[in-house]
Tab-separated table of C-alpha atoms and ligand atoms in Angstrom:
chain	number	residue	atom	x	y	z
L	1	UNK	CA	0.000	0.000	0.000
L	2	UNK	CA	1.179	3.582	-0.557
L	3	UNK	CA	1.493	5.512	2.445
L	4	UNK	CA	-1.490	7.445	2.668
L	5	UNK	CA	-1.806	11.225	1.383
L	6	UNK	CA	-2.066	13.972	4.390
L	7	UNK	CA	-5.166	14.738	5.156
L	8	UNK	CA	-6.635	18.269	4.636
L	9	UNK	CA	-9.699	17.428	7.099
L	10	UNK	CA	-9.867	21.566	7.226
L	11	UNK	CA	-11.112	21.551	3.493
L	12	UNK	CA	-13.613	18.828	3.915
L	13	UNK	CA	-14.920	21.152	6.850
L	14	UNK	CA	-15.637	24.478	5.075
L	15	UNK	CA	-18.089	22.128	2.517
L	16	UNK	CA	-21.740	21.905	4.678
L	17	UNK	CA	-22.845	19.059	2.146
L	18	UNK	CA	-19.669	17.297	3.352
L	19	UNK	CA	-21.507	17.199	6.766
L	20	UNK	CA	-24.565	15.133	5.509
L	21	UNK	CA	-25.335	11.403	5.908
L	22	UNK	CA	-26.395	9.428	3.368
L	23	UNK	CA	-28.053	6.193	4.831
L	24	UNK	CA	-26.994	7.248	7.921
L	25	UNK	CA	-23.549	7.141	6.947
L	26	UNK	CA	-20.946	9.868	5.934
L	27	UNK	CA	-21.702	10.996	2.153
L	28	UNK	CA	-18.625	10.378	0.752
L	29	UNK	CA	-18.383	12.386	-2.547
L	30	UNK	CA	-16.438	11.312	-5.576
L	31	UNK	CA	-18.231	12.886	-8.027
L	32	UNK	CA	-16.321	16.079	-8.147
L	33	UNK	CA	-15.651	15.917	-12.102
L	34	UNK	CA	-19.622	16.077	-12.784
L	35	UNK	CA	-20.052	19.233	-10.624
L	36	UNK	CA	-18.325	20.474	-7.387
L	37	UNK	CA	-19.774	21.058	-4.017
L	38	UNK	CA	-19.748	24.665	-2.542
L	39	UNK	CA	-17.933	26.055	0.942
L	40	UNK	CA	-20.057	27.838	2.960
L	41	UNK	CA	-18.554	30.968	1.742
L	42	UNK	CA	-19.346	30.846	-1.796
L	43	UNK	CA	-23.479	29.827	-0.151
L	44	UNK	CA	-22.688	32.997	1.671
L	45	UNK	CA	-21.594	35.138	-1.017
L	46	UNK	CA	-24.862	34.367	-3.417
L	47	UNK	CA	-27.426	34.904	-0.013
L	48	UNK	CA	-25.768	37.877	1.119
L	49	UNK	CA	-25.955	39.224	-2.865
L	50	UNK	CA	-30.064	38.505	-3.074
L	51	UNK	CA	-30.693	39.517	0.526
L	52	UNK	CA	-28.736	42.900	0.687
L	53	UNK	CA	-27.535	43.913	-3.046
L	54	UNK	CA	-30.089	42.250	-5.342
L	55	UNK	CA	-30.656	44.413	-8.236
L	56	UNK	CA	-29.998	44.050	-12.184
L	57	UNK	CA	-26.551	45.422	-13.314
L	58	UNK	CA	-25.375	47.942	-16.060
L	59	UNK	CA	-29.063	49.361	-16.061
L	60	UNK	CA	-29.585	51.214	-13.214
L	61	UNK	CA	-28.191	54.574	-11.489
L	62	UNK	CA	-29.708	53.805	-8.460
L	63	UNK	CA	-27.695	52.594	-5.239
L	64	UNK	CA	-28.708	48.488	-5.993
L	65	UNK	CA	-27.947	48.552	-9.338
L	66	UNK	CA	-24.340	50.296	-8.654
L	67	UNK	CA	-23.623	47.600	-5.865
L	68	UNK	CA	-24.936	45.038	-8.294
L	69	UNK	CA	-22.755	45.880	-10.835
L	70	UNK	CA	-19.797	46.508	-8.940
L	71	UNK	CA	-19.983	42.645	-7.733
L	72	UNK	CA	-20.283	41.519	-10.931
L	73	UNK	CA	-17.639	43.063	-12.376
L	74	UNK	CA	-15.426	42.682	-9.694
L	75	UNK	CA	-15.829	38.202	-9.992
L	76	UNK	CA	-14.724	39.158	-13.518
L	77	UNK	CA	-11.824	40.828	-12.010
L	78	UNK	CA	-11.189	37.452	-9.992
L	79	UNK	CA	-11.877	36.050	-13.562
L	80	UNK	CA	-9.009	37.558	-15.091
L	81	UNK	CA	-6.267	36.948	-12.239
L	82	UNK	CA	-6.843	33.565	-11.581
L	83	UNK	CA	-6.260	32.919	-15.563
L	84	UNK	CA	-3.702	35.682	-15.932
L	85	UNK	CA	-5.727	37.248	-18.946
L	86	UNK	CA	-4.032	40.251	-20.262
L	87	UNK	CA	-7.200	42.231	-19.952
L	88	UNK	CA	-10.118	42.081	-18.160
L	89	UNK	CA	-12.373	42.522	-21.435
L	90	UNK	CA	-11.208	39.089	-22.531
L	91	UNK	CA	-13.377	37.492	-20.465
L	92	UNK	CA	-17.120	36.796	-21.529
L	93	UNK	CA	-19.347	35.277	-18.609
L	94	UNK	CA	-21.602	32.678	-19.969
L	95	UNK	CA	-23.503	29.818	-18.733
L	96	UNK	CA	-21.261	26.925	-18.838
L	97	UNK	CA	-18.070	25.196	-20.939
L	98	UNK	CA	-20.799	23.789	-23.304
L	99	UNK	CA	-21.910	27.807	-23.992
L	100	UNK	CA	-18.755	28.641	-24.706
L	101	UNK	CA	-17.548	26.491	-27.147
L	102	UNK	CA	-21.126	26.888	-29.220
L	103	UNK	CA	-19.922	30.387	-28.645
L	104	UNK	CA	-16.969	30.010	-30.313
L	105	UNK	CA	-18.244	27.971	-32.920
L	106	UNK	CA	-21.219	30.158	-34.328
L	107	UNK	CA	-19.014	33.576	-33.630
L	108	UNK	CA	-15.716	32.871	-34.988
L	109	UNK	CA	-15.851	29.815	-36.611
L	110	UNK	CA	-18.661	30.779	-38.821
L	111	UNK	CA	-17.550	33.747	-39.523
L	112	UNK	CA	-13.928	32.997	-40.223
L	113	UNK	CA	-13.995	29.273	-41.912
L	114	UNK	CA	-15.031	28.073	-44.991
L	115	UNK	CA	-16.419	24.956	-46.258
L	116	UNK	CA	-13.580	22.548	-46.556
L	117	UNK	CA	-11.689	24.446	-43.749
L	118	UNK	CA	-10.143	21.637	-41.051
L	119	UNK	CA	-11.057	21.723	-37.177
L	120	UNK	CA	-8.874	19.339	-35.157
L	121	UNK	CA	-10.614	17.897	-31.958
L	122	UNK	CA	-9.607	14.438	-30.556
L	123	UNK	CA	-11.004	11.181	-30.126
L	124	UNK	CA	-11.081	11.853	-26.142
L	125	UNK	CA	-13.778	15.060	-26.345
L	126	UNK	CA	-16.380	15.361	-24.260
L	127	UNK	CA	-19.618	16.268	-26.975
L	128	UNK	CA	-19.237	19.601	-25.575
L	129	UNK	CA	-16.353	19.815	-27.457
L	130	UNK	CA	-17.412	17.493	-30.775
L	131	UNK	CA	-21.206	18.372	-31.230
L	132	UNK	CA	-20.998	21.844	-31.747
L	133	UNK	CA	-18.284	20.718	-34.577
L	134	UNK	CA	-20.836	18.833	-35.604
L	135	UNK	CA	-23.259	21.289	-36.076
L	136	UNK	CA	-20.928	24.230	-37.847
L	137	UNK	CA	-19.974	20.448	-40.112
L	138	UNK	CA	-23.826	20.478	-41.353
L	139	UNK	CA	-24.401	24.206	-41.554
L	140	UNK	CA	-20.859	25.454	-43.628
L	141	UNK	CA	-19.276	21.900	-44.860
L	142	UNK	CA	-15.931	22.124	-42.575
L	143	UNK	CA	-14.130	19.148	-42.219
L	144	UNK	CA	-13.308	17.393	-39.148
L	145	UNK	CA	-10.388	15.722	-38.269
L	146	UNK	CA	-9.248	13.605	-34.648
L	147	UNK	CA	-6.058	12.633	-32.933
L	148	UNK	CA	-6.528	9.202	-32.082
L	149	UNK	CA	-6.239	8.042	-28.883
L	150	UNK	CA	-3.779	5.327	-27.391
L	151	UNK	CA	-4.278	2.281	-25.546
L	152	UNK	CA	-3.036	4.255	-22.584
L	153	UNK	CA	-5.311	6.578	-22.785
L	154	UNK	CA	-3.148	9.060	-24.352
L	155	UNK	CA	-3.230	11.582	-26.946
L	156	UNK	CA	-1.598	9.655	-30.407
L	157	UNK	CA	1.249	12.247	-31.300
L	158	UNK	CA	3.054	10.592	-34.456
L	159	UNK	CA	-0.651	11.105	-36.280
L	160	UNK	CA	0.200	14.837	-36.111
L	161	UNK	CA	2.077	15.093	-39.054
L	162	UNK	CA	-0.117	13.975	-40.988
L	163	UNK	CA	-3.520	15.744	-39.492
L	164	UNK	CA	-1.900	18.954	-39.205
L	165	UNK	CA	-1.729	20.853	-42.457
L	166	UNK	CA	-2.624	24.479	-43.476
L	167	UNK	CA	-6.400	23.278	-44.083
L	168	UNK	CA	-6.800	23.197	-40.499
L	169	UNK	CA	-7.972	26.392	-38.998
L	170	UNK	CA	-8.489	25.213	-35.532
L	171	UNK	CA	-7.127	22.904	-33.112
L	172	UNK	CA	-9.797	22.411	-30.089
L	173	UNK	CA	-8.727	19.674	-27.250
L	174	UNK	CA	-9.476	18.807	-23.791
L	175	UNK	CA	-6.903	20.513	-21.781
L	176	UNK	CA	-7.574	17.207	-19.241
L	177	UNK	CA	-9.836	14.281	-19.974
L	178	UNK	CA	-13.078	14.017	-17.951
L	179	UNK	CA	-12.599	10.158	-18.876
L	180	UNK	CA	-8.951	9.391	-18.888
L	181	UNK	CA	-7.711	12.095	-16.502
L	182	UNK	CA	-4.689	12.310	-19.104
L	183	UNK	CA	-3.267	15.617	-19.039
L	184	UNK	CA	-2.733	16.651	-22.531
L	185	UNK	CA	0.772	18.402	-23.425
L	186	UNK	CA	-0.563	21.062	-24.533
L	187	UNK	CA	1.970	23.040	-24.980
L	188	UNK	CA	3.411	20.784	-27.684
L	189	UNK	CA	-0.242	20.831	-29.155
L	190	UNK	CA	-0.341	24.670	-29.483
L	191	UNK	CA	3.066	25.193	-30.644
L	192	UNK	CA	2.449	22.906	-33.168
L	193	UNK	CA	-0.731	24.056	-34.674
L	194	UNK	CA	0.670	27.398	-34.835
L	195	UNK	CA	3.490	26.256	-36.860
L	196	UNK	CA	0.278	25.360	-39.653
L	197	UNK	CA	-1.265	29.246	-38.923
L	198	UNK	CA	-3.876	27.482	-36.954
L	199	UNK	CA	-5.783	29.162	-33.830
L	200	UNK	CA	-5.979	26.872	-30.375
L	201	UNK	CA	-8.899	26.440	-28.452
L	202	UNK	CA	-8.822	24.402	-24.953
L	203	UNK	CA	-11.462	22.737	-23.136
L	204	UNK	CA	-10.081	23.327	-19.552
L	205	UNK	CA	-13.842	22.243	-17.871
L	206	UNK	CA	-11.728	19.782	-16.179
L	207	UNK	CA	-8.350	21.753	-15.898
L	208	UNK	CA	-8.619	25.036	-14.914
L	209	UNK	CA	-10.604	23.907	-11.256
L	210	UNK	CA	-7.492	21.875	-10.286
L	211	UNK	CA	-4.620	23.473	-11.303
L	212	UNK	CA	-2.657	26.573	-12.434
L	213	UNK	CA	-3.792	27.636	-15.335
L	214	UNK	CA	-1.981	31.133	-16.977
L	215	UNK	CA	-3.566	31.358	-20.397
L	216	UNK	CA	-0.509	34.121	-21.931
L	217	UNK	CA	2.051	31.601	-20.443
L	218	UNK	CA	0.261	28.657	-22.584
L	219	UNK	CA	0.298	31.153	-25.322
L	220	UNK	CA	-3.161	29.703	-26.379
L	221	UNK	CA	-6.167	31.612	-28.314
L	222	UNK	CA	-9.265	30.488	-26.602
L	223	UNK	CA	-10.402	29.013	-23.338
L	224	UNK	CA	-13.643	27.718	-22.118
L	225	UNK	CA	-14.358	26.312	-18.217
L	226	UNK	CA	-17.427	25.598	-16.068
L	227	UNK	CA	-18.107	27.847	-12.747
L	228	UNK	CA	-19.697	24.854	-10.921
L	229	UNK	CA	-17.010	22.324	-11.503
L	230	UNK	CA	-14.644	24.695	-9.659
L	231	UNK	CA	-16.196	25.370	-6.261
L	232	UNK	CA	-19.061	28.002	-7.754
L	233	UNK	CA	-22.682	27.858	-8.985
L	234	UNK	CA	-24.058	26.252	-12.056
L	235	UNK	CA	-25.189	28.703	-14.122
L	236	UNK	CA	-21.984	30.016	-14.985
L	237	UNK	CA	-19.115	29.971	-17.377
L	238	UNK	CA	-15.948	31.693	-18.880
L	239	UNK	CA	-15.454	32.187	-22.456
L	240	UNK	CA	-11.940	33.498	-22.542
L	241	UNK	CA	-10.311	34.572	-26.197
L	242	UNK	CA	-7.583	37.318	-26.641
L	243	UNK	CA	-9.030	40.842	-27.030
L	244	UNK	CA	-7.907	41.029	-31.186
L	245	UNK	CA	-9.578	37.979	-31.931
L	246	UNK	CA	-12.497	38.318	-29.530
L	247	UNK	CA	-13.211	42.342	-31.148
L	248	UNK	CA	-12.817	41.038	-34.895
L	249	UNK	CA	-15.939	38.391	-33.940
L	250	UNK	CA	-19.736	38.804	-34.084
L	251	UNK	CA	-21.587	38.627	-31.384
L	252	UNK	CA	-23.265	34.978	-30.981
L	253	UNK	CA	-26.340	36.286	-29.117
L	254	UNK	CA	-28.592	39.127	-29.754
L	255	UNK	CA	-30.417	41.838	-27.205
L	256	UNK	CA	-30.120	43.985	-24.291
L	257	UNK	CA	-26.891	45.064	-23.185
L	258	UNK	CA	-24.435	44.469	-25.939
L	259	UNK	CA	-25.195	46.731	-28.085
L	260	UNK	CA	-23.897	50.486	-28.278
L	261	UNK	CA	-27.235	52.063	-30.121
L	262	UNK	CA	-29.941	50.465	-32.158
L	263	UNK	CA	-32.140	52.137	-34.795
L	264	UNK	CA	-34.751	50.379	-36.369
L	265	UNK	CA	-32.638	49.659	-39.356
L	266	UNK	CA	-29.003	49.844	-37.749
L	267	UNK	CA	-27.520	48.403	-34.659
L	268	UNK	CA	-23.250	48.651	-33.533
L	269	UNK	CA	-22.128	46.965	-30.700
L	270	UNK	CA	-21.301	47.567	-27.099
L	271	UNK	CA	-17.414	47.165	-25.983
L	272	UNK	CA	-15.936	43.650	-24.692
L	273	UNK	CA	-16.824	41.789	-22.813
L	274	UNK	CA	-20.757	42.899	-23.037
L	275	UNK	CA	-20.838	42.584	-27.309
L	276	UNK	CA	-20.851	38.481	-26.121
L	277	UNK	CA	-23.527	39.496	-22.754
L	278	UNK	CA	-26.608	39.593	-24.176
L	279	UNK	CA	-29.723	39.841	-21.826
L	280	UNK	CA	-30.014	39.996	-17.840
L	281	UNK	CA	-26.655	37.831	-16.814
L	282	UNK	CA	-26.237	35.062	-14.374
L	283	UNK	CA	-25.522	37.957	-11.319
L	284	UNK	CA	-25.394	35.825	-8.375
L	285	UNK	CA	-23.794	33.041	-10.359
L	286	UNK	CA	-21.044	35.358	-10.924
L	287	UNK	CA	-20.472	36.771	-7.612
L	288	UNK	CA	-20.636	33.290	-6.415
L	289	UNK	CA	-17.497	32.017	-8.651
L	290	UNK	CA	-15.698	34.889	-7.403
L	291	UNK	CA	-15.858	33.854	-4.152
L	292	UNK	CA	-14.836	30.328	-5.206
L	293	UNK	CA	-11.896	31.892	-6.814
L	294	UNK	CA	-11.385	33.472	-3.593
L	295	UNK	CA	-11.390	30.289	-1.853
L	296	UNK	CA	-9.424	28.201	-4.443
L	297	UNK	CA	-6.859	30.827	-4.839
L	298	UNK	CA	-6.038	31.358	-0.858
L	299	UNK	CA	-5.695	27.421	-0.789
L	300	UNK	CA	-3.722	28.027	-3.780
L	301	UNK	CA	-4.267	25.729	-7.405
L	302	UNK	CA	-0.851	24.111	-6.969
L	303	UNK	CA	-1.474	22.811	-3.368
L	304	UNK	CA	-4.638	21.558	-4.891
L	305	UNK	CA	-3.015	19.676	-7.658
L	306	UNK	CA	-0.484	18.270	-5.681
L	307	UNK	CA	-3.249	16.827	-2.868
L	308	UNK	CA	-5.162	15.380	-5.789
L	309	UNK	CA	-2.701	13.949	-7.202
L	310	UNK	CA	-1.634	11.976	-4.177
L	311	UNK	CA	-4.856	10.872	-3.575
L	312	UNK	CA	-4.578	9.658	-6.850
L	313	UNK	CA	-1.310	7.432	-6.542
L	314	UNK	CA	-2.637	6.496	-3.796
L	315	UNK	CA	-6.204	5.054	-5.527
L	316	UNK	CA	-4.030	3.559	-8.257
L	317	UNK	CA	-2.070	1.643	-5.678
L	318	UNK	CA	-4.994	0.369	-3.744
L	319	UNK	CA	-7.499	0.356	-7.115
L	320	UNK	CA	-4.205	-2.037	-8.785
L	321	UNK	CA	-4.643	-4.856	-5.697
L	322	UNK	CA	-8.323	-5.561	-6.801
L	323	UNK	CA	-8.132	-8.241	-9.197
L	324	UNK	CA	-10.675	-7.611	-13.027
L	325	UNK	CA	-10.573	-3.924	-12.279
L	326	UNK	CA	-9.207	-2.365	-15.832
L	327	UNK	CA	-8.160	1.030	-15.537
L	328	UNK	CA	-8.644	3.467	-18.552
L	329	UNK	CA	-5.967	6.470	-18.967
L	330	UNK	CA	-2.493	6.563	-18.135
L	331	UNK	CA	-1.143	4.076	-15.064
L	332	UNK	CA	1.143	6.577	-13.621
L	333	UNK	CA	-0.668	9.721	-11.194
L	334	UNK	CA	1.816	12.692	-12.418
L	335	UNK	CA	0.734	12.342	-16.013
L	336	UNK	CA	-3.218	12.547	-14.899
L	337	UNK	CA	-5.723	14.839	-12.903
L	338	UNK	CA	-7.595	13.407	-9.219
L	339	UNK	CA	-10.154	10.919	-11.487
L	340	UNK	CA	-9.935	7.185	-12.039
L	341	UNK	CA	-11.897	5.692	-14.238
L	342	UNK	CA	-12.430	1.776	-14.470
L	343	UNK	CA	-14.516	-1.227	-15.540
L	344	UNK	CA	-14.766	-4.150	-13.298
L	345	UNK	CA	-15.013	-7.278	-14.869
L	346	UNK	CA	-18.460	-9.223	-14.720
L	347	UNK	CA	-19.778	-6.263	-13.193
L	348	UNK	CA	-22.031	-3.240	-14.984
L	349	UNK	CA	-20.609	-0.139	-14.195
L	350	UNK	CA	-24.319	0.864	-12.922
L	351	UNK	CA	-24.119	-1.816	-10.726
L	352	UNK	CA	-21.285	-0.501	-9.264
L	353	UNK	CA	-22.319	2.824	-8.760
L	354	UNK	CA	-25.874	1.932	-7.297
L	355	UNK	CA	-23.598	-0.949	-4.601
L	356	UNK	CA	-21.805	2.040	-3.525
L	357	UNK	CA	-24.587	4.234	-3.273
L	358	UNK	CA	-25.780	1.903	-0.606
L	359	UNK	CA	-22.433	2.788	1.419
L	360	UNK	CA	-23.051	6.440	0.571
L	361	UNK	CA	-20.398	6.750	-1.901
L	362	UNK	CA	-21.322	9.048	-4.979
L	363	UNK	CA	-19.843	8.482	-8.171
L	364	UNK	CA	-20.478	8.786	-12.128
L	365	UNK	CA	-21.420	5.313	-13.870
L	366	UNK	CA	-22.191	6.020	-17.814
L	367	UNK	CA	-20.412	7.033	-20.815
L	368	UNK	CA	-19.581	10.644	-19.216
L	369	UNK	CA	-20.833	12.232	-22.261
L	370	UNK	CA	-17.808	10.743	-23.975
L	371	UNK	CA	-19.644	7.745	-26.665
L	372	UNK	CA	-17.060	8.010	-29.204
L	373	UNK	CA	-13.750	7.367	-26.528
L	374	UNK	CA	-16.095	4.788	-25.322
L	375	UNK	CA	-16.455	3.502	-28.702
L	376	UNK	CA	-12.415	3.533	-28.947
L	377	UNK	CA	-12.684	1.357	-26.264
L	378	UNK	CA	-15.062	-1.208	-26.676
L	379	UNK	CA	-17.246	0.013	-24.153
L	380	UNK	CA	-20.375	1.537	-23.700
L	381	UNK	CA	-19.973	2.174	-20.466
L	382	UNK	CA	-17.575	2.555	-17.397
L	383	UNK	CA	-17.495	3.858	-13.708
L	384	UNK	CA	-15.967	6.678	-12.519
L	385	UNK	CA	-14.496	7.991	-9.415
L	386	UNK	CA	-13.056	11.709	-9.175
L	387	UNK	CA	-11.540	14.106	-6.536
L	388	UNK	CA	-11.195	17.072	-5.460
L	389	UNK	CA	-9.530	18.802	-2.546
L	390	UNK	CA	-12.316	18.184	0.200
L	391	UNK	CA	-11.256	14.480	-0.510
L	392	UNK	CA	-9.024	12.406	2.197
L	393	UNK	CA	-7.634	8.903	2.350
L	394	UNK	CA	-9.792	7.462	4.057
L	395	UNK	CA	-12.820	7.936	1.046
L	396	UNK	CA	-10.631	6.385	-1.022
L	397	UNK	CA	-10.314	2.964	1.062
L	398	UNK	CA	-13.810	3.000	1.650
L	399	UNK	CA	-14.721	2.852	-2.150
L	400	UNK	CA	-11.899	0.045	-2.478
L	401	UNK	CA	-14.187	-1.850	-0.173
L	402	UNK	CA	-17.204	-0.788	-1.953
L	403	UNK	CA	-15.616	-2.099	-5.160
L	404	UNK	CA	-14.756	-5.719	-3.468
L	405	UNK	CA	-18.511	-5.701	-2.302
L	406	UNK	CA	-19.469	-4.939	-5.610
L	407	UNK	CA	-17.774	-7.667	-7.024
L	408	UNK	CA	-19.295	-10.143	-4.424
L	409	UNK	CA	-22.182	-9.166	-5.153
L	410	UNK	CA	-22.187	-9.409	-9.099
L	411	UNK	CA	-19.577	-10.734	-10.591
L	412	UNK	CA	-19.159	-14.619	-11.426
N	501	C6P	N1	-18.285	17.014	-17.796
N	501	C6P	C1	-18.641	15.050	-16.416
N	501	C6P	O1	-19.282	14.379	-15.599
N	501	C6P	P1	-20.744	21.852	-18.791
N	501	C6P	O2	-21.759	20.757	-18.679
N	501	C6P	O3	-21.015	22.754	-19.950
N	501	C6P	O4	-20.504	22.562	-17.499
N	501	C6P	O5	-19.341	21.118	-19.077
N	501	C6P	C2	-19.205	20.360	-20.233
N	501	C6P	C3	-17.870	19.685	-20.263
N	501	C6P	C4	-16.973	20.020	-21.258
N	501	C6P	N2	-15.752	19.479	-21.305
N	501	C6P	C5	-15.337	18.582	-20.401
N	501	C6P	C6	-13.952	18.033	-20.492
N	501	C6P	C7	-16.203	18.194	-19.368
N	501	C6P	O6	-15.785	17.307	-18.470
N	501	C6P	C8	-17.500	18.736	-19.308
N	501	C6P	C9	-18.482	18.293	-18.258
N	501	C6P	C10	-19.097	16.459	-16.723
N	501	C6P	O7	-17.630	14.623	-16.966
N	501	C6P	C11	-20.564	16.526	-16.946
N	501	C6P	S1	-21.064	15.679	-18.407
């Protein structure tokens, strides 16, 4: 056995879910790559925002509106230094990672490819990342293209000479797998595809809530994350693209509050970020991922990373002893992010999920929105256990047991 990670029982404290029984026993919570739970502070930030400040923002002069307004903008602020954006204009709020990328697909896609034009994605994309290809595919002809994916679980490099070529336009990956837990090397990724002219989008849903991410130091062109996978709401989500690109795009959405003045025949737009705001925006959602930031950023993303990833080692070790449990991604914990994700042999993955259930252990059995890296696999289906940084040792040796019961139960 590996020796067991330290503890942060602090963490696990400042979470009131974390508090709850489940059966009468302990929820133990290892579903953290779905959606996050909240501290108490981020709970605090949202009531204290409807029950003191509540007002709509940008339309007002009166006092509520100003405080409104001045919270909002001020998460973006948080926004911008826990990315490192350049400017605080390059980031859009919008609802969620999937937003973001349709975002990025209707705005500048549409308007800068052509039929024939090459977007490279991956066989490992969650259909956040593939269906909104998909779509732009049917309505303007573009091609797609996909890095395979290895047995490992990793991202097939040799194919790139081949796939990349100056068709391709766009490169758009998973910064992290929700599946695999394979951290991409991105950097590699980008500086290749700008070698063919091509612009670099990443899907850092499952990146960006777990470790440092500085978008000018990746020297990347788009970003898109989730607020509620990262310690904030649902309801909210970052589009981040560099201010050039960004003010050379259309807006995706029409309405109130992006534009500068309308006419009945002639409208111009308002300024970044609010040309990409349209309509009354997720207020409290915001303020409520600021505080998360707040909370993350005090722990600080690299302490974060490095507790995951123990706990992860230390799952691998313990999840390696149990005999018909096949692992997908990478075997080794410093190439991957705080999620294992297995089969167990004789066992359905639903079966697994609903035997630990019983022992109040929550985690993801399906195909994690991720059919065609199933598909790769052979598989429709597969369970899945992630962390975060409320997480301790002990959770982890209670879903080993869970797993042995699981197979007592079911598999023959
Ligand atoms: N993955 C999971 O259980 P939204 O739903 O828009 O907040 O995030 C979409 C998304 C995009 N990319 C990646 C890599 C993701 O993991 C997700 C969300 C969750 O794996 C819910 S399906």
């Amino acid at each position: 056995m590996a020796s067991p990670p330290v503890d942060q029982s602090g963490w696990r404290a400042d979470f009131p879910i974390l508090q709850r029984k489940i059966h009468d026993m302990p929820l133990i919570y290892l579903d953290s790559a779905a959606s996050t739970q909240k501290p108490q502070r981020v709970l605090d930030a949202m009531t204290s925002f409807y029950a003191q400040h509540n007002s709509n923002v940008h339309r007002g002069i009166h006092t509520l509106s100003e405080e409104a307004t001045t919270a909002y903008e001020a998460a973006r602020d948080k926004v911008t230094s826990f990315i490192n954006a350049s400017s605080r204009q390059e980031v859009v709020f919008t609802r969620n990672t999937t937003e973001s990328i349709n975002l990025l697909a209707q705005s500048w896609a549409r308007a800068n490819l052509r039929g024939g034009d090459v977007v490279l994605l991956s066989e490992m994309e969650h259909h956040a990342n593939l269906v909104p290809w998909q779509l732009l595919r049917q309505q303007i002809g573009i091609e797609l293209r996909f890095i395979p994916v290895t047995d490992e679980g990793r991202l097939e490099l040799e194919a790139l000479d081949a796939l990349l070529d100056e068709r391709v336009k766009l490169l758009s990956v998973a910064h992290v797998s929700n599946v695999l837990g394979t951290i991409n090397p991105v950097e590699l990724l980008i500086a290749r595809a700008h070698g063919v002219g091509a612009r670099v989008h990443l899907d850092a849903a499952q990146s960006v809530p777990h470790m440092p991410v500085d978008v000018q130091a990746l020297n990347v062109d788009f970003l898109s994350f989730s607020g509620h996978k990262m310690c904030g709401p649902t309801g909210i989500g970052i589009f981040w693209g560099r201010k050039a690109l960004l003010n050379a795009m259309p807006p995706f959405l029409g309405g109130g509050d992006m534009i500068s003045v309308v006419t009945l025949d002639e409208v111009t737009w308002a300024d970044l970020p609010h040309k990409f705001e349209a309509g009354t925006p997720s207020i409290a959602e915001a303020i409520g991922l600021g505080a998360a930031i707040d909370y993350l950023s005090e722990i600080g993303m690299a302490t974060i990373h490095g507790h995951e990833q123990a706990l992860t080692a230390y799952a691998l070790e313990a999840c390696a002893q149990i005999d018909g449990l096949q692992l997908l991604g990478p075997s080794s914990a410093n190439e991957r992010a705080g999620l294992l994700t297995f089969t167990l042999d004789g066992v359905h993955p639903h079966d697994i999920a609903a035997t630990l259930d019983e022992r109040a252990i929550a985690i993801r059995a399906g195909h994690h929105c991720a059919q065609p890296l199933h598909a790769r696999f052979g598989i429709p289906a597969s369970a899945r256990a992630s962390f975060y940084l409320y997480n301790e040792a002990w959770e982890i040796d209670a879903l080993v047991e869970g797993l042995e019961e699981a197979q007592r139960l079911y598999a023959f």
